[in-house]
Coordinates of C-alpha atoms and ligand atoms in Angstrom, one line a residue:
Chain W
M1 CA 0.0 0.0 0.0
I2 CA 2.7 2.4 1.0
T3 CA 6.3 2.0 0.1
I4 CA 9.0 4.3 1.3
D5 CA 12.4 4.0 -0.2
G6 CA 15.6 5.9 0.9
L7 CA 13.6 8.8 2.2
R8 CA 15.8 11.6 3.5
K9 CA 15.2 15.1 4.7
I10 CA 18.0 17.5 5.6
F11 CA 17.2 20.9 7.0
T12 CA 19.9 23.4 6.2
T13 CA 20.2 26.1 8.9
D14 CA 22.8 28.8 9.4
Q15 CA 24.7 26.8 12.0
Q16 CA 24.4 23.2 10.7
D17 CA 22.7 20.7 8.6
I18 CA 20.0 18.7 10.5
K19 CA 19.3 15.2 9.2
A20 CA 15.7 15.1 10.4
V21 CA 14.9 11.9 8.4
D22 CA 17.8 9.8 7.4
D23 CA 17.5 7.1 4.8
L24 CA 14.2 5.6 5.8
N25 CA 12.9 2.4 4.2
L26 CA 9.5 1.1 5.1
S27 CA 6.6 -0.8 3.7
I28 CA 3.1 -0.5 5.1
K29 CA 0.3 -2.9 4.3
E30 CA -3.3 -2.0 3.3
G31 CA -5.7 -1.7 6.2
E32 CA -2.9 -1.6 8.8
I33 CA -2.6 0.7 11.7
F34 CA 1.0 1.6 11.6
G35 CA 2.5 3.3 14.6
V36 CA 5.7 5.4 14.7
I37 CA 7.1 6.2 18.1
G38 CA 10.1 8.2 19.2
Y39 CA 11.2 10.9 21.6
S40 CA 10.9 14.6 20.8
G41 CA 13.2 15.6 17.9
A42 CA 13.4 12.0 16.5
G43 CA 12.0 13.2 13.2
K44 CA 8.5 11.8 13.5
S45 CA 6.6 14.9 12.4
T46 CA 9.0 15.5 9.5
F47 CA 8.6 11.9 8.4
V48 CA 4.8 12.0 8.3
R49 CA 4.8 15.4 6.6
L50 CA 7.1 14.0 3.9
L51 CA 4.4 11.5 3.0
N52 CA 2.1 14.1 1.6
R53 CA 4.9 16.5 0.8
L54 CA 4.0 19.2 3.2
E55 CA 7.8 18.9 3.5
E56 CA 9.7 18.3 0.3
P57 CA 12.1 15.3 0.6
T58 CA 15.8 15.9 0.0
S59 CA 15.9 12.5 -1.7
G60 CA 14.1 9.2 -1.8
S61 CA 10.7 8.1 -2.9
V62 CA 7.2 7.6 -1.4
V63 CA 4.6 5.4 -3.2
I64 CA 1.1 5.4 -2.0
D65 CA -1.3 3.0 -3.6
K66 CA 0.9 2.6 -6.7
Q67 CA 1.2 6.4 -7.1
E68 CA 4.6 7.8 -6.7
I69 CA 3.9 10.9 -4.6
T70 CA 7.5 12.1 -4.9
S71 CA 7.3 12.5 -8.7
L72 CA 4.0 14.3 -9.0
N73 CA 3.7 17.9 -10.2
T74 CA 1.9 20.6 -8.2
N75 CA -1.5 19.9 -9.6
E76 CA -1.2 16.2 -9.5
L77 CA 0.0 16.5 -5.9
R78 CA -3.1 18.6 -5.0
L79 CA -5.4 15.8 -6.3
A80 CA -3.4 13.1 -4.6
R81 CA -3.6 15.0 -1.3
Q82 CA -7.4 14.9 -1.5
E83 CA -7.1 11.1 -1.1
I84 CA -4.7 11.4 1.9
G85 CA -6.4 12.5 5.1
M86 CA -4.4 14.2 7.9
I87 CA -5.2 15.0 11.5
F88 CA -3.1 17.2 13.8
Q89 CA -2.2 17.5 17.4
H90 CA -3.7 21.0 17.6
F91 CA -6.7 20.1 15.4
N92 CA -6.2 23.0 13.0
L93 CA -9.9 23.8 12.5
L94 CA -11.1 27.0 11.0
W95 CA -12.5 29.0 13.9
S96 CA -14.6 31.1 11.5
R97 CA -16.5 28.1 10.4
T98 CA -19.0 25.9 12.2
V99 CA -18.5 22.2 12.7
K100 CA -20.6 21.4 9.6
D101 CA -18.7 23.9 7.5
N102 CA -15.3 22.8 8.7
I103 CA -16.2 19.2 7.6
A104 CA -17.6 20.5 4.3
F105 CA -14.3 22.4 3.6
P106 CA -12.4 19.5 2.0
L107 CA -15.5 18.7 0.0
E108 CA -15.6 22.2 -1.3
I109 CA -12.0 21.9 -2.3
A110 CA -12.7 18.7 -4.2
G111 CA -15.6 20.4 -6.0
V112 CA -18.4 18.3 -4.6
A113 CA -21.9 19.7 -5.3
K114 CA -23.8 21.3 -2.5
Q115 CA -26.5 18.7 -2.0
E116 CA -24.1 15.8 -2.0
R117 CA -21.8 17.8 0.3
E118 CA -24.6 18.3 2.9
A119 CA -25.5 14.6 2.8
R120 CA -21.9 13.6 3.2
V121 CA -21.3 16.0 6.1
Q122 CA -24.3 14.6 8.0
E123 CA -23.0 11.1 7.5
L124 CA -19.6 12.1 8.8
I125 CA -21.1 13.9 11.8
D126 CA -22.9 10.7 12.7
L127 CA -19.8 8.6 12.2
V128 CA -17.7 10.6 14.6
G129 CA -20.6 11.0 17.1
L130 CA -21.1 14.8 16.9
S131 CA -24.8 14.8 16.1
G132 CA -26.5 17.9 17.6
R133 CA -23.3 19.9 17.5
E134 CA -23.2 20.7 13.8
D135 CA -23.8 24.4 14.2
A136 CA -21.3 24.9 17.0
Y137 CA -18.1 26.8 16.4
P138 CA -14.8 25.2 17.3
A139 CA -14.4 27.6 20.2
Q140 CA -17.5 26.0 21.8
L141 CA -16.1 22.5 21.7
S142 CA -13.9 20.4 24.0
G143 CA -10.6 19.1 22.8
G144 CA -12.0 15.6 22.2
Q145 CA -14.9 17.0 20.2
K146 CA -12.5 19.2 18.1
Q147 CA -10.4 16.2 17.2
R148 CA -13.6 14.4 16.2
V149 CA -14.3 17.3 13.8
G150 CA -10.7 16.9 12.6
I151 CA -11.2 13.2 12.0
A152 CA -14.5 13.8 10.1
R153 CA -12.8 16.5 8.0
A154 CA -9.9 14.1 7.2
L155 CA -12.3 11.4 6.1
A156 CA -14.6 13.6 4.0
N157 CA -13.1 12.7 0.6
R158 CA -12.9 9.0 1.5
P159 CA -9.1 8.9 1.7
K160 CA -7.1 5.7 1.3
V161 CA -4.7 6.7 4.0
L162 CA -5.0 8.7 7.2
L163 CA -2.0 10.4 8.7
C164 CA -2.1 11.3 12.4
D165 CA 0.6 13.4 13.9
E166 CA 0.3 13.2 17.7
A167 CA -3.5 13.2 17.3
T168 CA -4.1 12.6 21.0
S169 CA -1.2 14.3 22.6
A170 CA -3.2 17.4 23.6
L171 CA -6.0 15.3 25.2
D172 CA -6.5 13.9 28.6
P173 CA -6.3 10.0 29.0
E174 CA -10.0 9.4 29.0
T175 CA -10.5 11.5 25.8
T176 CA -7.4 9.9 24.3
N177 CA -9.0 6.5 24.7
S178 CA -12.3 7.6 23.1
I179 CA -10.4 9.0 20.1
L180 CA -8.3 5.9 19.8
D181 CA -11.4 3.8 19.9
L182 CA -12.9 5.9 17.1
L183 CA -9.7 5.4 15.0
V184 CA -9.9 1.6 15.5
D185 CA -13.6 1.7 14.6
I186 CA -12.9 3.6 11.4
N187 CA -10.0 1.3 10.5
Q188 CA -12.2 -1.7 10.8
R189 CA -15.3 -0.3 9.2
L190 CA -13.6 1.5 6.3
G191 CA -10.5 -0.7 5.9
L192 CA -8.5 2.5 6.0
T193 CA -4.7 2.4 6.4
I194 CA -3.7 4.6 9.3
I195 CA -0.2 5.9 10.0
L196 CA 0.0 7.2 13.6
I197 CA 2.8 9.2 15.1
T198 CA 3.1 9.3 18.9
H199 CA 5.5 9.4 21.8
E200 CA 3.2 7.4 24.0
M201 CA 3.6 3.6 24.0
H202 CA 0.2 3.3 25.5
V203 CA -1.3 4.5 22.2
I204 CA 0.8 2.0 20.2
R205 CA -0.2 -0.8 22.5
K206 CA -3.9 0.0 22.3
I207 CA -4.5 0.3 18.6
C208 CA -1.5 -0.4 16.4
H209 CA -0.7 -3.6 14.5
Q210 CA 2.8 -2.6 13.5
V211 CA 5.2 -0.3 15.2
A212 CA 8.4 1.4 14.1
V213 CA 10.7 3.1 16.7
M214 CA 12.5 6.2 15.5
E215 CA 15.6 7.7 16.8
N216 CA 17.8 10.5 15.2
G217 CA 15.9 10.3 11.9
K218 CA 16.3 6.5 11.6
I219 CA 14.0 3.6 12.3
V220 CA 15.9 1.6 14.8
E221 CA 13.4 -1.2 15.4
Q222 CA 10.3 -2.3 13.7
G223 CA 7.8 -5.2 13.8
D224 CA 4.5 -6.6 15.1
V225 CA 3.5 -4.6 18.2
L226 CA 3.5 -7.8 20.3
D227 CA 6.9 -8.9 19.1
V228 CA 8.3 -5.5 19.9
F229 CA 6.7 -5.7 23.4
L230 CA 8.0 -9.2 23.9
R231 CA 11.5 -8.8 22.6
P232 CA 12.5 -5.2 22.5
K233 CA 16.1 -5.1 21.1
Q234 CA 17.1 -1.5 21.4
K235 CA 17.4 0.5 24.6
V236 CA 14.9 3.2 23.4
T237 CA 12.4 0.5 22.7
R238 CA 12.8 -1.1 26.1
K239 CA 12.2 2.3 27.7
F240 CA 9.0 2.7 25.7
V241 CA 7.9 -0.8 26.7
E242 CA 8.5 0.1 30.3
Q243 CA 6.2 3.1 29.9
V244 CA 3.4 0.6 29.7
M245 CA 4.6 -2.5 31.6
G246 CA 6.5 -0.8 34.4
T247 CA 10.2 -1.4 35.2
P248 CA 11.4 -5.0 35.5
G249 CA 12.5 -4.6 39.1
E250 CA 9.8 -7.3 39.8
E251 CA 12.2 -10.2 39.4
E252 CA 13.7 -9.5 42.8
S253 CA 10.4 -9.8 44.5
I254 CA 9.9 -13.3 43.1
T255 CA 12.2 -14.9 45.7
E256 CA 10.1 -13.2 48.3
L257 CA 7.0 -14.7 46.8
V258 CA 8.5 -18.1 46.8
E259 CA 9.3 -17.8 50.5
A260 CA 5.9 -16.2 51.4
Y261 CA 3.9 -19.0 49.7
Q262 CA 5.2 -22.3 50.9
E263 CA 2.4 -24.5 49.6
G264 CA 1.9 -25.8 46.0
K265 CA 3.5 -24.8 42.8
I266 CA 4.5 -21.2 41.8
V267 CA 4.1 -20.6 38.1
K268 CA 4.8 -17.7 35.8
L269 CA 2.3 -17.4 33.0
H270 CA 3.5 -15.4 30.1
F271 CA 0.7 -14.0 27.9
V272 CA 1.9 -13.3 24.4
G273 CA -1.1 -12.2 22.4
E274 CA -3.7 -14.7 23.8
T275 CA -7.1 -13.9 22.3
A276 CA -9.1 -17.2 22.6
N277 CA -8.6 -18.0 26.3
Q278 CA -9.0 -14.6 28.0
A279 CA -10.7 -16.3 31.0
L280 CA -7.8 -18.7 31.4
I281 CA -7.7 -18.7 35.2
S282 CA -11.4 -19.4 35.8
Q283 CA -11.4 -22.1 33.1
L284 CA -8.5 -23.9 34.8
A285 CA -10.2 -23.7 38.1
R286 CA -13.4 -25.1 36.6
R287 CA -11.8 -28.0 34.7
F288 CA -9.3 -29.2 37.2
P289 CA -9.8 -29.8 41.0
I290 CA -7.2 -27.2 41.9
D291 CA -7.0 -23.8 43.5
I292 CA -5.4 -20.9 41.8
N293 CA -4.1 -17.9 43.7
I294 CA -2.9 -14.9 41.7
L295 CA 0.1 -13.4 43.4
Q296 CA 1.4 -10.7 41.2
G297 CA 1.5 -9.6 37.6
K298 CA 0.5 -7.2 34.9
I299 CA -1.5 -7.8 31.8
T300 CA -2.2 -5.3 29.1
Q301 CA -4.4 -5.5 26.0
T302 CA -2.9 -5.0 22.5
Q303 CA -4.6 -5.2 19.1
A304 CA -3.2 -8.8 18.9
G305 CA -4.5 -9.9 22.3
A306 CA -3.4 -9.9 25.9
Y307 CA 0.2 -9.3 26.7
G308 CA 2.0 -9.6 30.1
T309 CA 2.9 -11.9 32.9
L310 CA 1.1 -13.4 35.9
F311 CA 2.6 -15.1 38.9
V312 CA 0.2 -17.7 40.3
Q313 CA 0.2 -20.2 43.1
I314 CA -1.4 -23.6 42.2
V315 CA -2.5 -25.8 45.1
G316 CA -4.0 -29.3 44.8
D317 CA -3.1 -32.8 43.9
P318 CA 0.3 -32.7 42.1
A319 CA -0.9 -34.8 39.2
E320 CA -3.9 -32.5 38.6
C321 CA -1.6 -29.5 38.8
S322 CA 0.7 -30.9 36.2
R323 CA -2.3 -31.8 33.9
A324 CA -3.6 -28.2 34.3
L325 CA -0.3 -26.8 33.3
A326 CA 0.1 -29.2 30.4
H327 CA -3.4 -28.0 29.2
V328 CA -2.2 -24.4 29.3
A329 CA 1.0 -25.2 27.4
D330 CA -0.8 -27.3 24.7
E331 CA -4.1 -25.6 24.2
T332 CA -3.2 -21.9 24.5
S333 CA -0.4 -19.6 23.4
V334 CA 0.3 -18.8 27.0
E335 CA 3.9 -19.7 28.0
V336 CA 4.3 -21.6 31.3
E337 CA 7.4 -21.4 33.4
V338 CA 7.5 -23.2 36.7
I339 CA 9.2 -21.1 39.3
R340 CA 9.0 -23.6 42.1
D341 CA 7.6 -27.1 42.0
A342 CA 5.5 -28.5 44.7
E343 CA 7.5 -30.3 47.4
Chain H
M1 CA -32.3 76.2 16.6
L2 CA -29.0 75.6 14.8
S3 CA -29.1 79.1 13.4
N4 CA -29.7 80.6 16.9
L5 CA -26.7 78.8 18.5
F6 CA -24.5 79.2 15.5
P7 CA -25.4 82.4 13.7
N8 CA -22.9 82.2 11.0
I9 CA -23.8 78.7 9.8
D10 CA -25.5 78.2 6.5
V11 CA -27.4 75.0 7.1
Q12 CA -27.5 74.1 3.5
D13 CA -23.7 74.5 3.1
F14 CA -23.1 72.6 6.3
W15 CA -25.1 69.6 5.2
V16 CA -23.3 69.6 1.8
A17 CA -20.0 69.7 3.6
T18 CA -20.9 66.8 5.9
Y19 CA -22.2 64.8 2.9
E20 CA -18.9 65.5 1.0
T21 CA -16.9 64.3 4.0
F22 CA -18.9 61.0 4.1
Y23 CA -18.6 60.7 0.3
M24 CA -14.8 61.1 0.3
T25 CA -14.3 58.8 3.3
I26 CA -16.5 56.0 2.0
L27 CA -15.1 56.0 -1.6
A28 CA -11.5 56.4 -0.4
L29 CA -12.2 53.5 2.0
I30 CA -13.4 51.3 -0.8
G31 CA -10.2 52.0 -2.7
T32 CA -8.1 51.5 0.4
V33 CA -9.7 48.1 1.1
I34 CA -9.0 46.9 -2.5
F35 CA -5.4 48.2 -2.7
G36 CA -4.6 47.6 0.9
I37 CA -5.6 44.0 0.8
L38 CA -3.7 43.5 -2.4
L39 CA -0.5 45.1 -0.9
G40 CA -1.0 43.2 2.4
L41 CA -1.5 39.9 0.6
L42 CA 1.5 40.5 -1.6
L43 CA 3.7 41.3 1.4
Y44 CA 2.5 38.2 3.2
M45 CA 2.6 35.7 0.3
T46 CA 6.0 36.7 -0.9
T47 CA 7.7 36.8 2.4
K48 CA 10.3 34.2 3.4
G49 CA 8.5 30.8 3.8
G50 CA 5.4 32.2 2.1
I51 CA 3.4 30.4 -0.6
W52 CA 4.8 32.8 -3.3
E53 CA 8.2 33.3 -1.6
N54 CA 10.0 35.9 -3.7
K55 CA 12.7 38.2 -2.3
Y56 CA 12.5 40.8 -5.0
V57 CA 8.8 41.2 -5.2
N58 CA 8.7 41.4 -1.4
W59 CA 11.4 43.9 -1.3
A60 CA 9.8 46.1 -4.0
T61 CA 6.4 46.0 -2.4
A62 CA 7.8 46.8 1.0
A63 CA 9.7 49.7 -0.5
V64 CA 6.6 51.2 -2.1
V65 CA 4.6 50.8 1.1
N66 CA 7.4 52.4 3.2
V67 CA 8.0 55.3 0.9
F68 CA 4.3 56.3 0.6
R69 CA 3.9 55.9 4.4
A70 CA 6.8 58.2 4.9
I71 CA 5.5 61.1 2.9
P72 CA 3.3 63.5 5.0
F73 CA -0.2 63.5 3.7
I74 CA -0.3 67.2 2.9
I75 CA 2.8 66.9 0.8
L76 CA 1.5 63.9 -0.9
I77 CA -1.6 65.8 -2.1
L78 CA 0.7 68.5 -3.6
L79 CA 3.0 65.9 -5.1
L80 CA 0.0 64.1 -6.7
F81 CA -1.5 67.2 -8.4
P82 CA -0.4 66.3 -11.9
F83 CA -1.5 62.7 -11.5
T84 CA -4.8 63.8 -10.1
E85 CA -5.4 66.2 -12.9
F86 CA -4.6 63.5 -15.4
V87 CA -6.9 60.9 -13.8
V88 CA -9.8 62.9 -12.5
G89 CA -9.5 65.9 -14.9
T90 CA -9.6 68.5 -12.1
I91 CA -7.7 69.3 -8.9
R92 CA -10.7 70.7 -7.0
G93 CA -13.7 69.0 -5.3
P94 CA -14.3 65.7 -3.5
N95 CA -13.4 63.5 -6.4
A96 CA -10.0 65.2 -6.9
A97 CA -9.2 64.2 -3.3
L98 CA -9.7 60.5 -3.9
P99 CA -6.4 59.5 -5.5
A100 CA -4.4 61.2 -2.8
L101 CA -6.6 59.7 -0.1
I102 CA -6.3 56.2 -1.4
I103 CA -2.6 56.4 -2.1
G104 CA -2.1 57.9 1.3
S105 CA -4.0 55.3 3.3
A106 CA -3.7 52.1 1.2
P107 CA 0.0 51.4 2.2
F108 CA -0.9 52.0 5.9
Y109 CA -3.8 49.6 5.6
G110 CA -1.6 47.2 3.7
R111 CA 0.7 46.9 6.7
L112 CA -2.3 46.3 8.9
V113 CA -3.5 43.6 6.5
E114 CA -0.1 42.0 6.5
I115 CA -0.1 41.9 10.4
A116 CA -3.6 40.4 10.4
L117 CA -2.6 37.7 7.9
K118 CA 0.5 36.8 10.0
E119 CA -1.8 36.2 12.9
V120 CA -3.6 33.4 11.1
D121 CA -2.7 30.0 12.5
K122 CA 0.0 28.4 10.3
G123 CA -1.5 25.0 11.2
V124 CA -4.8 25.9 9.6
V125 CA -3.1 27.0 6.3
E126 CA -1.2 23.7 6.5
A127 CA -4.4 21.7 7.0
A128 CA -5.9 23.4 3.9
K129 CA -2.7 22.4 1.9
S130 CA -3.0 18.8 3.2
M131 CA -6.5 18.7 1.8
G132 CA -5.2 19.7 -1.6
A133 CA -6.5 23.3 -1.7
K134 CA -5.5 25.7 -4.5
T135 CA -3.7 28.9 -3.5
R136 CA -6.8 30.8 -4.5
T137 CA -8.9 28.7 -2.1
I138 CA -6.3 29.3 0.7
I139 CA -6.6 33.0 0.2
F140 CA -10.3 33.4 -0.1
K141 CA -11.5 30.6 2.2
V142 CA -8.8 30.5 4.8
L143 CA -6.6 33.6 5.0
L144 CA -9.2 36.3 4.6
P145 CA -12.1 34.7 6.6
E146 CA -9.7 33.7 9.4
S147 CA -8.2 37.2 9.7
M148 CA -11.5 39.1 9.2
P149 CA -11.9 40.6 12.7
A150 CA -8.4 42.0 12.5
L151 CA -9.0 43.2 8.9
V152 CA -12.2 45.0 10.0
S153 CA -10.6 46.6 13.1
G154 CA -7.7 47.7 11.0
L155 CA -10.1 49.2 8.6
T156 CA -11.7 51.1 11.4
V157 CA -8.4 52.6 12.4
T158 CA -7.7 53.5 8.8
A159 CA -11.2 55.0 8.3
I160 CA -10.6 57.3 11.2
A161 CA -7.2 58.4 9.8
L162 CA -8.9 58.9 6.5
I163 CA -11.4 61.3 8.0
G164 CA -8.5 63.3 9.2
Y165 CA -7.0 63.2 5.7
T166 CA -10.2 64.5 4.2
A167 CA -10.1 67.5 6.4
M168 CA -6.6 68.3 5.4
A169 CA -7.5 67.8 1.7
G170 CA -10.4 70.1 2.3
V171 CA -8.1 72.9 3.3
I172 CA -6.6 72.9 -0.2
G173 CA -9.9 72.7 -2.0
A174 CA -11.3 69.2 -1.8
G175 CA -14.6 70.2 -0.2
G176 CA -16.1 68.6 2.9
L177 CA -16.1 69.7 6.5
G178 CA -12.4 70.6 6.6
N179 CA -12.9 72.9 3.6
Y180 CA -16.0 74.5 5.2
A181 CA -14.3 75.1 8.5
Y182 CA -11.3 76.6 6.9
Y183 CA -12.8 78.9 4.3
F184 CA -16.1 79.9 6.0
G185 CA -14.9 79.6 9.6
F186 CA -11.3 80.3 10.0
Q187 CA -10.7 82.8 7.1
R188 CA -13.8 84.8 8.0
R189 CA -13.0 84.6 11.8
E190 CA -16.4 83.0 12.4
F191 CA -15.4 80.4 15.0
D192 CA -18.8 79.0 15.6
V193 CA -18.4 77.5 12.1
V194 CA -15.1 75.9 13.1
F195 CA -16.6 74.6 16.3
L196 CA -19.6 73.0 14.7
C197 CA -17.4 71.4 12.0
T198 CA -15.2 69.9 14.8
V199 CA -18.3 68.5 16.5
A200 CA -19.5 67.0 13.3
I201 CA -16.2 65.4 12.6
V202 CA -15.9 64.0 16.1
I203 CA -19.4 62.5 15.7
I204 CA -18.5 61.0 12.3
V205 CA -15.4 59.4 13.9
F206 CA -17.5 58.0 16.7
I207 CA -20.0 56.5 14.2
F208 CA -17.2 54.8 12.3
Q209 CA -15.6 53.5 15.5
F210 CA -18.9 52.2 16.8
I211 CA -19.8 50.4 13.6
G212 CA -16.3 49.0 13.2
D213 CA -16.3 47.6 16.8
R214 CA -19.7 46.1 16.4
I215 CA -18.8 44.3 13.2
T216 CA -15.5 43.1 14.7
N217 CA -17.2 41.6 17.7
K218 CA -19.9 40.0 15.6
L219 CA -17.3 38.3 13.3
D220 CA -15.1 37.0 16.0
K221 CA -16.1 33.5 16.9
R222 CA -13.0 32.6 18.8
Ligands
ATP1 N1 11.6 23.6 9.4 C1 12.7 23.2 10.1 N2 13.9 23.8 10.0 C2 15.0 23.3 10.6 N3 15.0 22.2 11.4 C3 13.8 21.5 11.6 C4 12.6 22.0 10.9 N4 11.6 21.1 11.3 C5 12.2 20.2 12.1 N5 13.5 20.5 12.3 C6 14.5 19.6 13.1 O1 14.3 18.3 12.7 C7 14.4 17.4 13.8 C8 13.2 16.6 13.8 O2 12.0 17.3 14.1 P1 10.6 16.7 14.2 O3 9.6 17.9 14.4 O4 10.3 15.9 13.0 O5 10.6 15.8 15.5 P2 9.5 15.0 16.2 O6 10.0 13.7 16.3 O7 8.2 15.3 15.6 O8 9.5 15.7 17.7 P3 8.2 16.1 18.6 O9 7.9 14.8 19.3 O10 8.8 17.1 19.5 O11 7.1 16.6 17.8 C9 14.6 18.3 15.0 O12 15.9 18.3 15.3 C10 14.1 19.7 14.5 O13 14.8 20.7 15.2
MG2 MG1 6.3 16.2 16.1

């Protein structure tokens, strides 16, 4: 769907040349939510702005849906941009226009007739959940509502791709979640490819399928979100994973656990994208005559299922305990590690 | 009543003079809006990082604006006599004042327009670009509407300066309240005429200020 090849952007300032994006290669599949994460100054905004040439690349090529964006002339680029939606951290709505007229703006640009425009605007207002607010001005809306207008506006011309630059960074956690849910909903309903820039791992975890980690203009790590969570290779990536999973100081407390709970087995259950057996613990307790005591752990939900670890104590007949664990190992994707066997 | 308080006023002449002041101000204002917005847009669009970035055009426009703003208005009128005579066919009466009034205030308003445009959120212009807007669309549907309150309040300031200019132009024969006050009041030592003309001009200024403020407030949805 999107192929990026040797993309480079060098800013020349009086003092020095800044390599904001440095030889980037990437391929993004249709219908994917692709996250790009990195710290401030990593070059994320520059990267996403290169995709619709709000920033002219120094070299390299961008191909979106078989169209080479980087070789289009001004007029072709204008038409191509009508099929690439973009939403912004600070919403960038026209304060002089109502919600309705803001959403109608890209349709006016595309030369859609008035009647069709009005029908489409109403459709979009319903889609983003702003019914009843169509005649409000942006100044009368909350941040979350403004971003909904931004999203509706970006979707107006039925784009193939949606670019989001820190779309939730100006919002509180609750509102962030509702906007992220809306993006997932749109992705599933319209099959839209979404490229999402953020510095919050929480956002990646919640909605992305693929993630690329950027540092100094380069992509230093890339893969399935779950893989990256499971096996972060780079130091930056590990720091981002810790944002969501907490720091791994927990290992030390395991010895304490082992001492505190003398009875039964102590087992570490590693969830690596389990979707089918979300109710694993209660299933085990029902199927086998054993007691399960959750000691410690952290589970988080990603687009590919649950991810995280749980430490549990299993008490009961040793044979039953072993059968239960064998069941987990064979029937689910949850990895089992016995920390201490029953005496 | 008017003739009791102000014995030397000729009511007929006074109303004609007031009408002429309005006439000159309004027509000059229309010309100022057109040329001022053109100048302001040109300054804004050709500046560094602008959509039509062009060092030379920007420099030339700024030079014209600065030169004409530097010339005192009374001198400008004298300087423009040949031009006025060529364009209007006469150097007397309200119409003859228009070229000087417009050339005197358009550069001033042009700077105010430039400032107003600079205040428009860059992000909004960028959003329009990302939607594939033509430059024309960006000017007429983003830049001008988004800066409208500042454009109107700038125009109010300009209008008030213009009323002052019409009075100056009046002194050298352009008609209007300035003309009336000078020839019929000052030169004949009939100061009630001067006084009434002053009151009339102050009232006109207040009217313009009031209307301008009202429109600015109504437009501003921020
Ligand atoms: N127009 C510009 N001129 C010069 N340097 C620039 C320009 N835009 C960005 N840069 C530089 O390029 C680098 C990358 O900037 P960019 O805005 O892409 O970072 P970012 O990852 O989006 O950061 P943030 O999370 O703070 O938004 C920075 O060092 C920045 O100073
Ligand atoms: Mg950024």
